[in-house]
Amino acid sequence: MANLPPKLSQADRARAGQAAIAARRDRSTTKERLRAREITIFDAIHDPRESIRKMRVRELLLAVPGIGDKRVDTLMERIGISPTRRIQGIGSAQLLRLRNELSVTKSDVRSGTLIVMSGPGGVGKSTITAHLRNHPSIWISISATTRSPRPGEVDGVDYFFVSNERFDQMISEGAFLEWAEFAGNRYGTPSEPVDQWLSLGKHVLLEIEIAGARQVRRAQPSALLLFIAPPSWEELVERLTGRGTDSPERRAARLALAQEEMACAGEFDHTLVNRTVEEVAQSLLSLASAHQAGSGLN
Ligand code: 5GP
């Protein structure tokens, strides 16, 4: 017997119908705003709503003033996007080509927000980063480090694991937005991808330690500096020492460092208390968007 699609209940059908209507409304509003030049195509491409992410690139391009039926197909061919591709499937190389093809100047795209996230060890920064990893409005910077990979870490995904010589070379080439030494290893943020993603309208997240955050503040005063704090000092102590595998000396050193790090919170634009990862991630995204809107078109 042929496989039949599952039967939907009347309530399911009604819900699906309502969702489809809402999605159509989102799409048509986005296209209208694009036609009216209230937003750029890059705002639409970075729109996190599922309804927009699922929209075909072709449909979106047709709403850009100056792109009609005649131009759209050659344009897509040159950029290397198939006619059926949806917005969620556009890669970074295609985005760059699209920008060149449309002769979009930097000032046409609202730059994303450079977000620096720091906080004491054990506060949960990497869980927050992991939670945001697939969020469409954010690109997470990949640092270079001289430390060795931990089990499960992948080169080019978690870090670029490089030799001391290569790290020195990157410093002398001016490749880093910032770099610092931490617990005997060096860590640095390669600046080129950060600039590129910001100019394409994405928020860029750096999860770095405090000396690096200070350097970013000097190099890019418009960056948004967020400090992640534990709900209480006791809870941080619990998280740092809970596993009980450290020697007493190591434990004392970790706590002393955390205390020093906590004392730096005042240097940051906002402190977010990590009660739940969802709550912190949501606050971070809202602050990044408000920061972007507040900084105008440049
Ligand atoms: P881990 O070795 O545990 O991955 O990271 C150690 C510390 O280095 C963490 O506080 C992390 O936030 C920080 N870190 C990671 N990448 C960078 C970077 O590119 N620059 C700076 N300054 N710190 C970093």
mmCIF file of N, CA and C in Angstrom, residues 116-120 210 225-230 258 261-266 268-273:
data_model
loop_
_atom_site.group_PDB
_atom_site.id
_atom_site.type_symbol
_atom_site.label_atom_id
_atom_site.label_comp_id
_atom_site.label_asym_id
_atom_site.label_seq_id
_atom_site.Cartn_x
_atom_site.Cartn_y
_atom_site.Cartn_z
ATOM 1 N N VAL A 116 31.105 41.718 22.879
ATOM 2 C CA VAL A 116 32.158 41.048 23.631
ATOM 3 C C VAL A 116 31.524 40.467 24.883
ATOM 4 N N MET A 117 31.715 39.173 25.105
ATOM 5 C CA MET A 117 31.149 38.536 26.296
ATOM 6 C C MET A 117 32.293 38.017 27.167
ATOM 7 N N SER A 118 32.352 38.526 28.386
ATOM 8 C CA SER A 118 33.374 38.053 29.325
ATOM 9 C C SER A 118 32.718 37.740 30.657
ATOM 10 N N GLY A 119 33.507 37.225 31.562
ATOM 11 C CA GLY A 119 32.981 36.904 32.889
ATOM 12 C C GLY A 119 33.902 35.886 33.527
ATOM 13 N N PRO A 120 33.705 35.630 34.810
ATOM 14 C CA PRO A 120 34.611 34.718 35.505
ATOM 15 C C PRO A 120 34.503 33.293 34.982
ATOM 16 N N ILE A 210 39.152 39.004 30.054
ATOM 17 C CA ILE A 210 38.978 40.437 30.306
ATOM 18 C C ILE A 210 40.042 41.345 29.672
ATOM 19 N N LEU A 225 29.972 45.696 25.311
ATOM 20 C CA LEU A 225 30.702 44.828 26.240
ATOM 21 C C LEU A 225 29.764 44.268 27.313
ATOM 22 N N LEU A 226 29.603 42.962 27.319
ATOM 23 C CA LEU A 226 28.676 42.331 28.258
ATOM 24 C C LEU A 226 29.438 41.465 29.252
ATOM 25 N N PHE A 227 29.088 41.635 30.508
ATOM 26 C CA PHE A 227 29.722 40.840 31.569
ATOM 27 C C PHE A 227 28.701 39.826 32.063
ATOM 28 N N ILE A 228 29.087 38.565 32.092
ATOM 29 C CA ILE A 228 28.182 37.529 32.589
ATOM 30 C C ILE A 228 28.535 37.251 34.051
ATOM 31 N N ALA A 229 27.545 37.403 34.924
ATOM 32 C CA ALA A 229 27.786 37.206 36.366
ATOM 33 C C ALA A 229 26.967 36.011 36.863
ATOM 34 N N PRO A 230 27.451 35.354 37.909
ATOM 35 C CA PRO A 230 26.663 34.255 38.494
ATOM 36 C C PRO A 230 25.538 34.835 39.350
ATOM 37 N N ALA A 258 38.776 34.122 39.849
ATOM 38 C CA ALA A 258 37.360 34.465 39.666
ATOM 39 C C ALA A 258 37.028 35.751 40.420
ATOM 40 N N GLU A 261 38.327 38.594 38.455
ATOM 41 C CA GLU A 261 37.495 38.799 37.267
ATOM 42 C C GLU A 261 36.171 39.479 37.643
ATOM 43 N N MET A 262 35.567 39.048 38.755
ATOM 44 C CA MET A 262 34.296 39.650 39.183
ATOM 45 C C MET A 262 34.452 41.147 39.444
ATOM 46 N N ALA A 263 35.638 41.539 39.902
ATOM 47 C CA ALA A 263 35.864 42.944 40.236
ATOM 48 C C ALA A 263 35.892 43.838 38.994
ATOM 49 N N CYS A 264 35.928 43.236 37.795
ATOM 50 C CA CYS A 264 36.027 44.025 36.561
ATOM 51 C C CYS A 264 34.661 44.336 35.947
ATOM 52 N N ALA A 265 33.587 43.847 36.561
ATOM 53 C CA ALA A 265 32.251 43.986 35.955
ATOM 54 C C ALA A 265 31.920 45.441 35.599
ATOM 55 N N GLY A 266 32.376 46.366 36.437
ATOM 56 C CA GLY A 266 32.049 47.771 36.226
ATOM 57 C C GLY A 266 32.594 48.356 34.928
ATOM 58 N N PHE A 268 32.239 47.066 32.080
ATOM 59 C CA PHE A 268 31.411 46.605 30.959
ATOM 60 C C PHE A 268 30.144 47.448 30.822
ATOM 61 N N ASP A 269 29.527 47.402 29.624
ATOM 62 C CA ASP A 269 28.317 48.201 29.398
ATOM 63 C C ASP A 269 27.130 47.655 30.190
ATOM 64 N N HIS A 270 27.030 46.331 30.278
ATOM 65 C CA HIS A 270 25.916 45.703 31.006
ATOM 66 C C HIS A 270 26.421 44.450 31.700
ATOM 67 N N THR A 271 25.799 44.131 32.805
ATOM 68 C CA THR A 271 26.038 42.837 33.464
ATOM 69 C C THR A 271 24.779 41.996 33.313
ATOM 70 N N LEU A 272 24.934 40.789 32.813
ATOM 71 C CA LEU A 272 23.790 39.878 32.686
ATOM 72 C C LEU A 272 23.995 38.737 33.684
ATOM 73 N N VAL A 273 23.005 38.536 34.518
ATOM 74 C CA VAL A 273 23.102 37.459 35.515
ATOM 75 C C VAL A 273 22.635 36.151 34.878
#
